[in-house]
CSV table of C-alpha atoms in Angstrom, one decimal:
chain,number,residue,atom,x,y,z
A,1,UNK,CA,107.9,115.4,23.6
A,2,UNK,CA,104.8,116.5,21.6
A,3,UNK,CA,103.4,114.2,19.0
A,4,UNK,CA,103.9,116.7,16.3
A,5,UNK,CA,107.6,117.3,17.0
A,6,UNK,CA,108.1,113.5,17.3
A,7,UNK,CA,106.5,113.0,13.8
A,8,UNK,CA,108.6,115.8,12.3
A,9,UNK,CA,111.9,114.4,13.6
A,10,UNK,CA,111.0,110.8,12.6
A,11,UNK,CA,110.1,112.0,9.1
A,12,UNK,CA,113.4,113.9,8.8
A,13,UNK,CA,115.3,110.7,9.8
A,14,UNK,CA,113.4,108.6,7.3
A,15,UNK,CA,113.9,111.1,4.5
A,16,UNK,CA,117.6,111.4,5.3
A,17,UNK,CA,118.0,107.6,5.0
A,18,UNK,CA,116.2,107.6,1.6
A,19,UNK,CA,118.4,110.5,0.5
A,20,UNK,CA,121.6,108.8,1.6
A,21,UNK,CA,120.6,105.6,-0.3
A,22,UNK,CA,120.0,107.5,-3.5
A,23,UNK,CA,123.2,109.5,-3.0
A,24,UNK,CA,125.2,106.3,-2.7
A,25,UNK,CA,123.6,104.9,-5.9
A,26,UNK,CA,123.3,108.0,-8.1
A,27,UNK,CA,125.4,110.7,-6.3
A,28,UNK,CA,128.5,108.7,-5.8
A,29,UNK,CA,128.2,106.0,-8.4
A,30,UNK,CA,126.1,107.6,-11.2
A,31,UNK,CA,123.5,104.8,-11.2
A,32,UNK,CA,120.0,106.4,-11.7
A,33,UNK,CA,117.3,104.7,-9.6
A,34,UNK,CA,113.8,106.0,-10.5
A,35,UNK,CA,112.3,103.1,-8.6
A,36,UNK,CA,113.6,104.0,-5.2
A,37,UNK,CA,110.1,104.0,-3.8
A,38,UNK,CA,109.7,100.4,-4.9
A,39,UNK,CA,112.6,99.2,-2.7
A,40,UNK,CA,111.3,101.4,0.1
A,41,UNK,CA,107.9,99.8,-0.2
A,42,UNK,CA,109.4,96.3,-0.4
A,43,UNK,CA,111.2,96.7,2.9
A,44,UNK,CA,108.2,98.2,4.6
A,45,UNK,CA,106.0,95.2,3.5
A,46,UNK,CA,108.6,92.6,4.3
A,47,UNK,CA,109.1,94.0,7.7
A,48,UNK,CA,105.4,94.3,8.4
A,49,UNK,CA,104.6,90.8,7.1
A,50,UNK,CA,107.3,89.2,9.2
A,51,UNK,CA,106.4,91.1,12.3
A,52,UNK,CA,102.6,90.5,12.0
A,53,UNK,CA,102.0,87.3,10.0
A,54,UNK,CA,105.1,85.3,10.9
A,55,UNK,CA,105.2,86.9,14.5
A,56,UNK,CA,108.9,87.5,14.2
A,57,UNK,CA,110.7,89.8,16.7
A,58,UNK,CA,110.6,93.3,15.1
A,59,UNK,CA,114.4,93.5,15.3
A,60,UNK,CA,114.8,90.3,13.4
A,61,UNK,CA,112.1,91.3,10.9
A,62,UNK,CA,114.0,94.6,10.3
A,63,UNK,CA,117.3,92.8,9.8
A,64,UNK,CA,115.8,90.3,7.4
A,65,UNK,CA,113.9,93.0,5.4
A,66,UNK,CA,117.0,95.1,5.0
A,67,UNK,CA,119.1,92.1,3.8
A,68,UNK,CA,116.4,91.0,1.4
A,69,UNK,CA,116.0,94.6,0.1
A,70,UNK,CA,119.7,94.8,-0.5
A,71,UNK,CA,119.6,91.5,-2.4
A,72,UNK,CA,116.6,92.6,-4.5
A,73,UNK,CA,118.5,95.8,-5.4
A,74,UNK,CA,121.5,93.8,-6.5
A,75,UNK,CA,119.4,91.4,-8.6
A,76,UNK,CA,117.4,94.2,-10.3
A,77,UNK,CA,120.5,96.2,-11.1
A,78,UNK,CA,122.2,93.0,-12.4
A,79,UNK,CA,119.5,92.7,-15.1
A,80,UNK,CA,120.4,95.9,-16.9
A,81,UNK,CA,123.6,97.3,-15.4
A,82,UNK,CA,125.7,95.6,-18.1
A,83,UNK,CA,124.0,97.8,-20.7
A,84,UNK,CA,123.8,101.4,-19.6
A,85,UNK,CA,122.6,103.6,-16.8
A,86,UNK,CA,119.5,104.5,-18.9
A,87,UNK,CA,118.3,100.9,-18.9
A,88,UNK,CA,118.8,100.7,-15.2
A,89,UNK,CA,116.6,103.8,-14.6
A,90,UNK,CA,113.8,102.2,-16.7
A,91,UNK,CA,114.1,98.8,-15.1
A,92,UNK,CA,114.0,100.1,-11.6
A,93,UNK,CA,111.0,102.2,-12.3
A,94,UNK,CA,109.3,99.2,-13.9
A,95,UNK,CA,110.2,97.0,-10.9
A,96,UNK,CA,108.7,99.6,-8.5
A,97,UNK,CA,105.4,100.0,-10.4
A,98,UNK,CA,105.0,96.2,-11.0
A,99,UNK,CA,105.6,95.6,-7.3
A,100,UNK,CA,103.0,98.1,-6.3
A,101,UNK,CA,100.5,96.4,-8.6
A,102,UNK,CA,101.3,93.0,-7.0
A,103,UNK,CA,100.9,94.4,-3.5
A,104,UNK,CA,97.6,96.2,-4.5
A,105,UNK,CA,95.8,93.3,-6.2
A,106,UNK,CA,97.3,90.1,-4.6
A,107,UNK,CA,95.3,90.6,-1.4
A,108,UNK,CA,95.9,86.9,-0.3
A,109,UNK,CA,99.5,87.8,0.2
A,110,UNK,CA,99.5,91.5,1.2
A,111,UNK,CA,95.9,92.2,2.2
A,112,UNK,CA,95.8,94.6,-0.8
A,113,UNK,CA,94.1,97.9,-0.3
A,114,UNK,CA,93.1,96.9,3.3
A,115,UNK,CA,96.7,97.2,4.3
A,116,UNK,CA,98.6,95.7,7.2
A,117,UNK,CA,97.8,97.1,10.6
A,118,UNK,CA,98.9,96.7,14.2
A,119,UNK,CA,102.6,96.5,13.2
A,120,UNK,CA,104.7,96.1,16.4
A,121,UNK,CA,107.6,98.4,17.0
A,122,UNK,CA,111.0,97.3,18.3
A,123,UNK,CA,110.5,99.8,21.2
A,124,UNK,CA,107.1,101.4,22.1
A,125,UNK,CA,108.2,104.6,23.8
A,126,UNK,CA,108.2,107.5,21.2
A,127,UNK,CA,111.4,109.1,22.6
A,128,UNK,CA,113.3,105.8,22.5
A,129,UNK,CA,112.0,105.0,19.0
A,130,UNK,CA,113.2,108.4,17.8
A,131,UNK,CA,116.6,107.7,19.4
A,132,UNK,CA,116.7,104.4,17.7
A,133,UNK,CA,116.0,106.0,14.3
A,134,UNK,CA,118.7,108.6,14.9
A,135,UNK,CA,121.2,105.9,15.8
A,136,UNK,CA,120.4,103.9,12.7
A,137,UNK,CA,120.8,107.1,10.6
A,138,UNK,CA,124.1,107.8,12.3
A,139,UNK,CA,125.4,104.3,11.6
A,140,UNK,CA,124.3,104.5,7.9
A,141,UNK,CA,126.0,107.9,7.6
A,142,UNK,CA,129.2,106.7,9.2
A,143,UNK,CA,129.4,103.6,6.9
A,144,UNK,CA,128.7,105.7,3.8
A,145,UNK,CA,131.3,108.3,4.8
A,146,UNK,CA,133.9,105.5,5.2
A,147,UNK,CA,133.0,104.1,1.8
A,148,UNK,CA,133.1,107.5,0.2
A,149,UNK,CA,136.6,108.1,1.6
A,150,UNK,CA,137.9,104.6,0.8
A,151,UNK,CA,139.6,103.5,-2.4
A,152,UNK,CA,136.2,102.0,-3.4
A,153,UNK,CA,134.6,105.4,-3.1
A,154,UNK,CA,137.3,107.2,-5.0
A,155,UNK,CA,137.1,104.6,-7.8
A,156,UNK,CA,133.3,104.9,-7.8
A,157,UNK,CA,133.5,108.7,-8.4
A,158,UNK,CA,136.0,108.1,-11.2
A,159,UNK,CA,133.6,105.5,-12.6
A,160,UNK,CA,130.7,108.0,-12.4
A,161,UNK,CA,132.8,110.7,-14.2
A,162,UNK,CA,134.5,108.6,-16.8
A,163,UNK,CA,133.5,104.8,-16.9
A,164,UNK,CA,135.6,104.1,-20.0
A,165,UNK,CA,138.8,105.1,-18.3
A,166,UNK,CA,138.1,103.0,-15.2
A,167,UNK,CA,137.2,100.0,-17.3
A,168,UNK,CA,140.5,100.3,-19.2
A,169,UNK,CA,142.4,100.3,-16.0
A,170,UNK,CA,141.2,96.7,-15.3
A,171,UNK,CA,138.8,97.5,-12.5
A,172,UNK,CA,135.8,95.2,-11.9
A,173,UNK,CA,133.1,97.8,-12.9
A,174,UNK,CA,130.2,95.4,-12.7
A,175,UNK,CA,131.1,94.1,-9.2
A,176,UNK,CA,131.7,97.6,-7.9
A,177,UNK,CA,128.3,98.9,-9.2
A,178,UNK,CA,126.5,95.9,-7.8
A,179,UNK,CA,128.1,96.4,-4.3
A,180,UNK,CA,127.3,100.1,-4.1
A,181,UNK,CA,123.8,99.7,-5.5
A,182,UNK,CA,123.1,97.0,-3.0
A,183,UNK,CA,124.5,99.1,-0.2
A,184,UNK,CA,122.1,101.9,-1.2
A,185,UNK,CA,119.3,99.3,-1.2
A,186,UNK,CA,120.2,98.3,2.4
A,187,UNK,CA,119.9,102.0,3.5
A,188,UNK,CA,116.5,102.5,1.8
A,189,UNK,CA,115.5,99.2,3.4
A,190,UNK,CA,116.2,100.7,6.9
A,191,UNK,CA,114.0,103.7,5.9
A,192,UNK,CA,111.2,101.4,4.7
A,193,UNK,CA,111.2,99.5,8.0
A,194,UNK,CA,111.2,102.7,10.0
A,195,UNK,CA,108.2,103.8,7.9
A,196,UNK,CA,106.3,100.7,8.8
A,197,UNK,CA,107.2,100.9,12.5
A,198,UNK,CA,106.4,104.6,12.7
A,199,UNK,CA,102.9,104.5,11.1
A,200,UNK,CA,102.1,101.0,12.4
A,201,UNK,CA,99.9,100.6,9.4
A,202,UNK,CA,100.8,100.5,5.7
A,203,UNK,CA,98.8,100.2,2.4
A,204,UNK,CA,99.8,100.7,-1.2
A,205,UNK,CA,98.6,104.4,-1.3
A,206,UNK,CA,101.4,105.4,1.0
A,207,UNK,CA,104.0,104.6,-1.6
A,208,UNK,CA,104.6,106.3,-4.9
A,209,UNK,CA,107.1,108.2,-7.2
A,210,UNK,CA,106.8,111.2,-4.9
A,211,UNK,CA,109.2,109.4,-2.4
A,212,UNK,CA,111.8,109.1,-5.2
A,213,UNK,CA,111.2,112.7,-6.1
A,214,UNK,CA,111.9,113.9,-2.6
A,215,UNK,CA,115.0,111.8,-2.4
A,216,UNK,CA,116.3,113.3,-5.7
A,217,UNK,CA,115.5,116.8,-4.2
A,218,UNK,CA,117.5,116.0,-1.1
A,219,UNK,CA,120.5,114.9,-3.2
A,220,UNK,CA,120.4,117.8,-5.7
A,221,UNK,CA,119.9,120.5,-3.0
A,222,UNK,CA,122.4,119.0,-0.6
A,223,UNK,CA,125.0,118.4,-3.3
A,224,UNK,CA,125.5,115.3,-5.4
A,225,UNK,CA,127.9,113.0,-3.7
A,226,UNK,CA,127.9,114.8,-0.4
A,227,UNK,CA,126.4,112.8,2.4
A,228,UNK,CA,126.5,115.7,4.8
A,229,UNK,CA,124.6,117.8,2.3
A,230,UNK,CA,121.9,115.2,2.0
A,231,UNK,CA,121.3,115.3,5.8
A,232,UNK,CA,121.0,119.1,5.7
A,233,UNK,CA,118.7,119.2,2.6
A,234,UNK,CA,116.5,116.3,3.7
A,235,UNK,CA,115.8,118.1,7.0
A,236,UNK,CA,115.2,121.4,5.1
A,237,UNK,CA,112.7,119.8,2.7
A,238,UNK,CA,110.7,118.1,5.4
A,239,UNK,CA,110.6,121.2,7.6
A,240,UNK,CA,109.4,123.2,4.6
A,241,UNK,CA,106.7,120.7,3.8
A,242,UNK,CA,105.5,120.5,7.4
A,243,UNK,CA,106.1,124.1,8.4
A,244,UNK,CA,104.1,125.5,5.4
A,245,UNK,CA,101.0,123.7,6.8
A,246,UNK,CA,100.6,126.7,9.0
A,247,UNK,CA,100.1,129.0,6.0
A,248,UNK,CA,96.4,128.3,6.3
A,249,UNK,CA,96.4,130.8,9.2
A,250,UNK,CA,97.5,133.6,6.9
A,251,UNK,CA,96.0,132.6,3.5
A,252,UNK,CA,92.5,131.6,4.6
A,253,UNK,CA,91.1,132.4,1.2
A,254,UNK,CA,92.9,129.4,-0.4
A,255,UNK,CA,91.2,126.0,-0.3
A,256,UNK,CA,93.1,123.0,1.2
A,257,UNK,CA,93.9,121.7,-2.3
A,258,UNK,CA,95.2,125.1,-3.4
A,259,UNK,CA,97.3,125.4,-0.3
A,260,UNK,CA,98.8,121.9,-0.8
A,261,UNK,CA,99.7,122.9,-4.4
A,262,UNK,CA,101.2,126.2,-3.1
A,263,UNK,CA,103.4,124.3,-0.6
A,264,UNK,CA,104.8,122.1,-3.3
A,265,UNK,CA,105.3,125.1,-5.6
A,266,UNK,CA,107.3,126.9,-3.0
A,267,UNK,CA,109.6,123.9,-2.7
A,268,UNK,CA,109.9,123.7,-6.5
A,269,UNK,CA,110.9,127.4,-6.6
A,270,UNK,CA,113.5,126.8,-3.9
A,271,UNK,CA,114.9,123.9,-5.9
A,272,UNK,CA,115.1,126.1,-9.1
A,273,UNK,CA,116.8,128.9,-7.3
A,274,UNK,CA,119.3,126.4,-5.8
A,275,UNK,CA,120.1,125.0,-9.3
A,276,UNK,CA,120.6,128.6,-10.6
A,277,UNK,CA,122.7,130.2,-7.9
A,278,UNK,CA,124.4,127.2,-6.3
A,279,UNK,CA,124.3,124.2,-8.7
A,280,UNK,CA,126.9,122.3,-6.6
A,281,UNK,CA,124.4,122.1,-3.7
A,282,UNK,CA,124.7,123.1,-0.1
A,283,UNK,CA,128.0,121.3,0.4
A,284,UNK,CA,130.6,119.8,-1.9
A,285,UNK,CA,131.4,116.1,-2.0
A,286,UNK,CA,134.5,114.8,-0.3
A,287,UNK,CA,137.5,114.9,-2.4
A,288,UNK,CA,140.9,113.5,-1.3
A,289,UNK,CA,143.4,116.3,-1.4
A,290,UNK,CA,146.9,115.7,-2.7
A,291,UNK,CA,149.6,115.9,0.1
A,292,UNK,CA,151.9,117.7,-2.3
A,293,UNK,CA,149.5,120.7,-2.5
A,294,UNK,CA,149.6,121.1,1.3
């Protein structure tokens, strides 16, 4: 397997996990998370620190990082989720930016701008590592599909569409939101750990709002609430980003910075066209059909 193909497939897997996480939080439940990259960064740093500084087994480091990221997601959402979704969006973004400042300037804890290097992988072989990433993605997808088709998932969609009605029915709205937001946090935790294992080196410059933006693009293009659509769109976005690198062979008159802007512009145009001609996305979300209609 060539190094380039390996990197493309791993990036598609990581992007799919981040997209699934946001789809669980925003697509299914209606909870806006502008700070997704913060939880992604938290998981990557937790995993890297445990594996390098504490010398934990990478498997154990990943499990602990995923659990702590899910817990952090629940705690952050608990702060503002009682008020409204708008406050949650602001709080998550503030959390992410604050965390990035701490990681950048508290070098005694995170090595700051020097970053963390020599991060060990659970498996060293590239092909086996890719297989591991795909298996983790499949597990997350299967769990999320089960949740979406369960009574909890159906209630979550009702909560997203009309929270007042769900609250009047006596449902535990707060508990439901916390569970699903934490579940999304666990998925983005897996993505963050795979990021650290894949690059073997992390520093604060690798993490920013662009990660959140790509996740939102995956959900919007794939279809809000549709996990299958997120997988399709995440792969499409990554392939467009990486495939358009070869445009330099045909537009040699453009500088590297202009070419980078052109690549992003093409993806933006594709997103706009999708919103105009297929606003529901590539696929529709799962809806339980009535047996009477069959």
